[in-house]
Each structure stands twice: as structure tokens, then as C-alpha cells.
mmCIF file of C-alpha atoms in Angstrom:
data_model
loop_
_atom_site.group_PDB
_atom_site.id
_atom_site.type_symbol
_atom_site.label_atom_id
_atom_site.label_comp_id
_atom_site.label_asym_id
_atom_site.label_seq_id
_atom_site.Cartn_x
_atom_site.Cartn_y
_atom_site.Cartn_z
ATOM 1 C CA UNK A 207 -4.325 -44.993 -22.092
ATOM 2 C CA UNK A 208 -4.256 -44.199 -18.398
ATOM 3 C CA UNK A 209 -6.873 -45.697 -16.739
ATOM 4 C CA UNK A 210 -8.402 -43.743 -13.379
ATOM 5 C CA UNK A 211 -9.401 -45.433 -10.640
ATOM 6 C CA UNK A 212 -12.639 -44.714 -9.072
ATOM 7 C CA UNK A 213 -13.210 -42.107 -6.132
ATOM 8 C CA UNK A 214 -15.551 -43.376 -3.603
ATOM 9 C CA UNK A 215 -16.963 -41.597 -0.341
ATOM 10 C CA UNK A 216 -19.272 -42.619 2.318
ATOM 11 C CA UNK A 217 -21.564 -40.677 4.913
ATOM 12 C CA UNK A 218 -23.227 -42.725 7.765
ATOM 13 C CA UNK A 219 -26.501 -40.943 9.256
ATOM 14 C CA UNK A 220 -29.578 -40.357 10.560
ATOM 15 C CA UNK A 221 -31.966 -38.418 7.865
ATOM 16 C CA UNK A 222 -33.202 -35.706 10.580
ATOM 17 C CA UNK A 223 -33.674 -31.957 8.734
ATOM 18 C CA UNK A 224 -30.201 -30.736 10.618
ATOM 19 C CA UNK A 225 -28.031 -33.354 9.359
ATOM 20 C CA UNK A 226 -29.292 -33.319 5.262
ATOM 21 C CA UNK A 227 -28.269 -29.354 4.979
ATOM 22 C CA UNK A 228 -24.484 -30.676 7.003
ATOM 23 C CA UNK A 229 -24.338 -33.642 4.170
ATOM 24 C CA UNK A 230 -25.631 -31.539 1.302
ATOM 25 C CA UNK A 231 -22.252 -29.326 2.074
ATOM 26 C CA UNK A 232 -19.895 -31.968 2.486
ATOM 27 C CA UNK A 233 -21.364 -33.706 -1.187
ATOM 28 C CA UNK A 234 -20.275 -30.150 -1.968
ATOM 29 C CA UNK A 235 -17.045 -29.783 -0.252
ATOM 30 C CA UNK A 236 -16.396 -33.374 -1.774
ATOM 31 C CA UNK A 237 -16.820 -32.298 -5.531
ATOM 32 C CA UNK A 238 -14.463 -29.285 -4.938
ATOM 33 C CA UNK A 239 -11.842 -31.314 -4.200
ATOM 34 C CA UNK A 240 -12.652 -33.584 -6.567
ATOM 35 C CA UNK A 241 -12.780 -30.478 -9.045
ATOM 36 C CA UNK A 242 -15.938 -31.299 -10.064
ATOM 37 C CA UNK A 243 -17.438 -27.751 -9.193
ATOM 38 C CA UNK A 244 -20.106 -27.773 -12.149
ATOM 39 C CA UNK A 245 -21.998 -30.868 -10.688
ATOM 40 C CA UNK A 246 -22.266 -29.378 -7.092
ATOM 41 C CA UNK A 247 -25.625 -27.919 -7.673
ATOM 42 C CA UNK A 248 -27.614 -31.003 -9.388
ATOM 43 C CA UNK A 249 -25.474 -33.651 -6.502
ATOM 44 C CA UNK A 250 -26.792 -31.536 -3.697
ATOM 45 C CA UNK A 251 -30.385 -30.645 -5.068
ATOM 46 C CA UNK A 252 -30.766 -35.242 -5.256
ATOM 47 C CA UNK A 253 -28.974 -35.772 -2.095
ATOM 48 C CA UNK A 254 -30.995 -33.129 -0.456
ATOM 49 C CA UNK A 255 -34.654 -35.112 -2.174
ATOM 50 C CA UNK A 256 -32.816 -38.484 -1.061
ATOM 51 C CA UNK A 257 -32.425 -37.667 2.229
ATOM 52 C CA UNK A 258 -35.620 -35.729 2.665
ATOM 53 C CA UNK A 259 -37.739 -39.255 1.248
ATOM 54 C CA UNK A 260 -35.381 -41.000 4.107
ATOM 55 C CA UNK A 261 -36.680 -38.680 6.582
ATOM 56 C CA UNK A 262 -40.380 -38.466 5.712
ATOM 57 C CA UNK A 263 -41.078 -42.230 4.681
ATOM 58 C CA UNK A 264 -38.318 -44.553 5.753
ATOM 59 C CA UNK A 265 -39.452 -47.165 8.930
ATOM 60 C CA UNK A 266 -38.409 -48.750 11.312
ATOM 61 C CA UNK A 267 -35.760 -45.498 11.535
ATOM 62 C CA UNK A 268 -34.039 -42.953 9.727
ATOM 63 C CA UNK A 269 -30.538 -44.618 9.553
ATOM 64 C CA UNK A 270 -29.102 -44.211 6.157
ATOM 65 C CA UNK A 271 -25.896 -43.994 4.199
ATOM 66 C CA UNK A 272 -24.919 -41.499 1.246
ATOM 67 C CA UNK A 273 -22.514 -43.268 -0.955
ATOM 68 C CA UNK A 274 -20.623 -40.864 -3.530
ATOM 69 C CA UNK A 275 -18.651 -42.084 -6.421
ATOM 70 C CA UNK A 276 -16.945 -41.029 -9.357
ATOM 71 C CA UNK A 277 -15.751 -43.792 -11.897
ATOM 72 C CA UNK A 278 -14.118 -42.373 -15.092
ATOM 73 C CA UNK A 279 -16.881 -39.903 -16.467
ATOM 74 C CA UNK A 280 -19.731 -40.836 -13.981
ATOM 75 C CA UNK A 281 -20.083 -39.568 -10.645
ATOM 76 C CA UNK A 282 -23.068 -41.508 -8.579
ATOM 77 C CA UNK A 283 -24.892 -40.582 -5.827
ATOM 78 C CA UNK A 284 -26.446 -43.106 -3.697
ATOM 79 C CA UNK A 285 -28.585 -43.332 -0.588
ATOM 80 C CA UNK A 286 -29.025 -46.859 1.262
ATOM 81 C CA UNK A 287 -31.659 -47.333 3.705
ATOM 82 C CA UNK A 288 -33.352 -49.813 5.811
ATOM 83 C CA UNK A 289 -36.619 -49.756 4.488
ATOM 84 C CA UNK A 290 -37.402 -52.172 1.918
ATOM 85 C CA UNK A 291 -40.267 -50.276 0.581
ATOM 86 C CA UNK A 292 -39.846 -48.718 -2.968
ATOM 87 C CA UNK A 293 -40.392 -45.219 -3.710
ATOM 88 C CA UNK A 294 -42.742 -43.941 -6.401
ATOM 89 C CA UNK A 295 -43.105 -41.410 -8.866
ATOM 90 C CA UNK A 296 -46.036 -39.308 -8.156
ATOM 91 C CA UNK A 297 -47.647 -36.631 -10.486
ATOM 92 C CA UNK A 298 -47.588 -33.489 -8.356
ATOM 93 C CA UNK A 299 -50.610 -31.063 -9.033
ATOM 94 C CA UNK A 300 -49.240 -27.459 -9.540
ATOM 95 C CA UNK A 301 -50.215 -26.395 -5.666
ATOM 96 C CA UNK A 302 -49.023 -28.960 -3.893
ATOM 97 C CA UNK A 303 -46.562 -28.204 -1.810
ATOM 98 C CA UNK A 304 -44.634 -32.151 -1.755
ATOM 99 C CA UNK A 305 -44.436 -35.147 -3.824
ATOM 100 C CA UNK A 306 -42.219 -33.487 -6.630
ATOM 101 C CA UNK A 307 -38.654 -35.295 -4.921
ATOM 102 C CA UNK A 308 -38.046 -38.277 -7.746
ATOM 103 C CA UNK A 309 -39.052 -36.292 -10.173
ATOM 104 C CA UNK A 310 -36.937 -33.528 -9.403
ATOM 105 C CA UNK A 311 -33.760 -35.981 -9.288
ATOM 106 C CA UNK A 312 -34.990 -37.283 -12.844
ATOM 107 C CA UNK A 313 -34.733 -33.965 -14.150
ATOM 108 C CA UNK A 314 -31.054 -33.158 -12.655
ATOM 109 C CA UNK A 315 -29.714 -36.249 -13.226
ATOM 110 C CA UNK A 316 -28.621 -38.620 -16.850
ATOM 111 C CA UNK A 317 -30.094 -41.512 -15.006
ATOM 112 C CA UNK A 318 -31.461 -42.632 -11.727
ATOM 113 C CA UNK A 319 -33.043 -46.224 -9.982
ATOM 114 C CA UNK A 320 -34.438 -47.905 -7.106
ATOM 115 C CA UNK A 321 -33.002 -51.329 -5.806
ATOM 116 C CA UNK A 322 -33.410 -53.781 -3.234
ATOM 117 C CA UNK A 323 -30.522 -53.474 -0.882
ATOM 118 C CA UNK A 324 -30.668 -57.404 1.069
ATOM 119 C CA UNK A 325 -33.819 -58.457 2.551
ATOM 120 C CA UNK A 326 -34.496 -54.971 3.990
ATOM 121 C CA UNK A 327 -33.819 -51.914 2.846
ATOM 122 C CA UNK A 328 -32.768 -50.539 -0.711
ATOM 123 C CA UNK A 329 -30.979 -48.279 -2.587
ATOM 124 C CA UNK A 330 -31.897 -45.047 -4.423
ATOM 125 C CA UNK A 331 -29.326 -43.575 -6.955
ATOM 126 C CA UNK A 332 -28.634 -41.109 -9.224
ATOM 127 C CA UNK A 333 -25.722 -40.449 -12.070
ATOM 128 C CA UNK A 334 -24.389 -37.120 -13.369
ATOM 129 C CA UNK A 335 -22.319 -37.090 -16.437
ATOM 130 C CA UNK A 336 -18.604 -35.948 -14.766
ATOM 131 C CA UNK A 337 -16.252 -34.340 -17.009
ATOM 132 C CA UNK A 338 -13.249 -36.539 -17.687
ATOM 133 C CA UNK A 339 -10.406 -35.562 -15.440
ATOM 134 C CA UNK A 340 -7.534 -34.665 -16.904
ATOM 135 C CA UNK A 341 -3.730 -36.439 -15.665
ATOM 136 C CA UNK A 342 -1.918 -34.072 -13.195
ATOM 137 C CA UNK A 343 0.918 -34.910 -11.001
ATOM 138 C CA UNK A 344 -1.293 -33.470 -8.001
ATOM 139 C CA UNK A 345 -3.930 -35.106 -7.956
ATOM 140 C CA UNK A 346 -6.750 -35.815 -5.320
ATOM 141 C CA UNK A 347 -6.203 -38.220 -3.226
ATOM 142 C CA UNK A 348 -9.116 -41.283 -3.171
ATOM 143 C CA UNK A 349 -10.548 -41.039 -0.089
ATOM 144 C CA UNK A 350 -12.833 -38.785 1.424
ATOM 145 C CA UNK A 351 -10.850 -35.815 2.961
ATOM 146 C CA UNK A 352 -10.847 -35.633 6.858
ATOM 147 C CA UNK A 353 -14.489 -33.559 7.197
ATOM 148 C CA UNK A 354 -16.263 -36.045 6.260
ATOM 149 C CA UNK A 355 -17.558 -39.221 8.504
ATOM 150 C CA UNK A 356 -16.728 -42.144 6.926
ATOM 151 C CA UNK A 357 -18.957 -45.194 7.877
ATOM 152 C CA UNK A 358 -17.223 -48.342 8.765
ATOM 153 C CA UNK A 359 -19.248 -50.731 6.456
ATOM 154 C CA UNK A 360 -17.402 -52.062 3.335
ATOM 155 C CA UNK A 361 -17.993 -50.231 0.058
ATOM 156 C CA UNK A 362 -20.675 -51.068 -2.691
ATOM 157 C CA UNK A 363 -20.367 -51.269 -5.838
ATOM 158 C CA UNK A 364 -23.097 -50.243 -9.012
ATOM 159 C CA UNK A 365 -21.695 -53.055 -10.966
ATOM 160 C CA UNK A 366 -25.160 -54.725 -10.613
ATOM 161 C CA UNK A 367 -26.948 -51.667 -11.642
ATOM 162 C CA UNK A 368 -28.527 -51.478 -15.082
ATOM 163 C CA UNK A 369 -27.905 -47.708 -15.927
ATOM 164 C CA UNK A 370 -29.296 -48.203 -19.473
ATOM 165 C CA UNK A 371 -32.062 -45.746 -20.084
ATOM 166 C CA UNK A 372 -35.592 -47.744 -20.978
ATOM 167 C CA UNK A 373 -34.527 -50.755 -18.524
ATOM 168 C CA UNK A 374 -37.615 -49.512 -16.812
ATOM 169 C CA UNK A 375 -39.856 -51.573 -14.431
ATOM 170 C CA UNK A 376 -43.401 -50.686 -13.977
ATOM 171 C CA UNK A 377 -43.433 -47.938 -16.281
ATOM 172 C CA UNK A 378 -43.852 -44.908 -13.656
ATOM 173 C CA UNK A 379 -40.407 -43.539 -13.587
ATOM 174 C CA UNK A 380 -39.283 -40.398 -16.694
ATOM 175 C CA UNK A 381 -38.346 -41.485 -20.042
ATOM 176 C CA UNK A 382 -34.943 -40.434 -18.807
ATOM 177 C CA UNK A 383 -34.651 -42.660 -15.512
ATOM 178 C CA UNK A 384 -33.629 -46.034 -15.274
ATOM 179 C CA UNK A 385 -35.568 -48.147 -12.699
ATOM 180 C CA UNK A 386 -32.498 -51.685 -12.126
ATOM 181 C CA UNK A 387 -34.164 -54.303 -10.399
#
């Protein structure tokens, strides 16, 4: 068996309405070259919710990273911030017009989570099932191709992240989401 090593690309910025449409393209741009073209529309939709939570609720700033990474048949999609408060799940009413971002990433995505990220700021995640890539003497390379900005801080892994559906923590998150904590 051939074992494929993990893709991983990283996005430093600050959540302002501008940059999420630039970094909702490169996610994009990414997964083409990735050939990953059928997940381009659910990845962009959660970055896009991601990054819009950054840059309504996150304090002191909007500084955040998006973290992209496909392992075998999983690609996740990250956002790290400095705010260590935890997002919720809120029921929308029919009219309103916001509030309808988490649950909109649960319903794209096999499984998504909240974590602590050090003693301030956390992580918010989500996973799309990626179809397994087939062996070609071409391949992609590993890194992020030249578009994108690459942020100087060493890469995460989700090791530590509990993916398994009903390892749910407070109870408010979809059937379907995973809350790791």
C-alpha cells in the first residue's frame, strides 16, 4: 500500500470583509490544484462562516489563521484565533438575518469542533470527506502554491482532535458535529 502524505496550507490574516472573499478564492484555488474540485463549494461556504465569526466576535483583534489540510481521505479546514471565547450554536428564527454560521458549517461538513488553542485563543474546524487520490507520476506538490501567503508559525496538527461523532460537550452542537475539548 502506498501511503500519502498529508497536504497542509496556511493563510495568516486579519478577518476584515475584503480579505475573507481573497481567502475564500485561494481555499478554492488550493483544492484545484489539489484536484479536489467537488469540495470547493462546502470549504469556501465554512471558511467564509469562520472568518465572518472572526470578524464579528473575535477581541482583542481580528488576527487569525486558516489552516487547510488534506490527510488521506480527509481534508480539514481550520481557523485559529486569539480569542479564547467559544462559539455557540444558536437557533436562528426564520427572519433573522444572522446567527445561522455554525450551523451552516454543520450542515456542509462530516464533522466539525471548537478547541482551546493555549491560554488564549482557540480553534474552530471543520472536515469534508476527500475522495482518495489516486497515484500519478505528476502529482501536486505539498506546499501551498506561490498565491498563497504562507504564515511563518510552525504547523498544527488535529492529532488531538476527537473527530468521532457524539464526543459532544454541552449538548448544543448537531447530531452530526463533534465538539473535542
Amino acid at each position: 500500500m502506498i501511503s500519502q502524505p498529508s497536504r497542509h496550507c496556511t493563510v495568516e490574516l486579519d478577518a476584515l470583509p475584503s480579505r475573507i472573499g481573497q481567502v475564500r478564492r485561494i481555499v478554492s484555488a488550493q483544492l484545484r490544484y489539489w484536484h479536489l474540485d467537488p469540495l470547493i463549494d462546502r470549504a469556501a461556504l465554512g471558511v467564509t462562516e469562520l472568518l465572518t465569526n472572526v470578524h464579528l466576535h473575535a477581541r482583542p483583534d481580528k488576527l487569525c489563521t486558516v489552516e487547510i489540510e488534506l490527510l488521506l481521505d480527509q481534508l480539514t479546514v481550520s481557523v485559529h484565533d486569539r480569542d479564547p471565547r467559544l462559539p455557540e450554536v444558536r437557533d436562528a428564527t426564520s427572519s433573522a438575518t444572522c446567527g445561522r454560521g455554525l450551523s451552516m458549517v454543520a450542515a456542509v461538513s462530516e464533522s466539525w469542533g471548537v478547541r482551546p488553542n493555549g491560554e488564549s485563543g482557540k480553534v474552530v474546524w471543520f472536515t469534508l470527506a476527500a475522495p482518495s487520490p489516486s497515484p500519478s507520476p505528476t502529482a501536486a506538490p505539498l506546499t501551498c502554491p506561490p498565491y498563497a501567503a504562507v504564515a511563518d508559525a510552525p504547523a498544527r496538527g488535529f492529532a488531538e482532535v476527537e473527530h468521532a461523532a457524539g464526543a459532544l460537550q454541552g449538548g448544543h452542537a448537531p447530531a452530526r458535529s463533534a465538539v473535542a475539548g
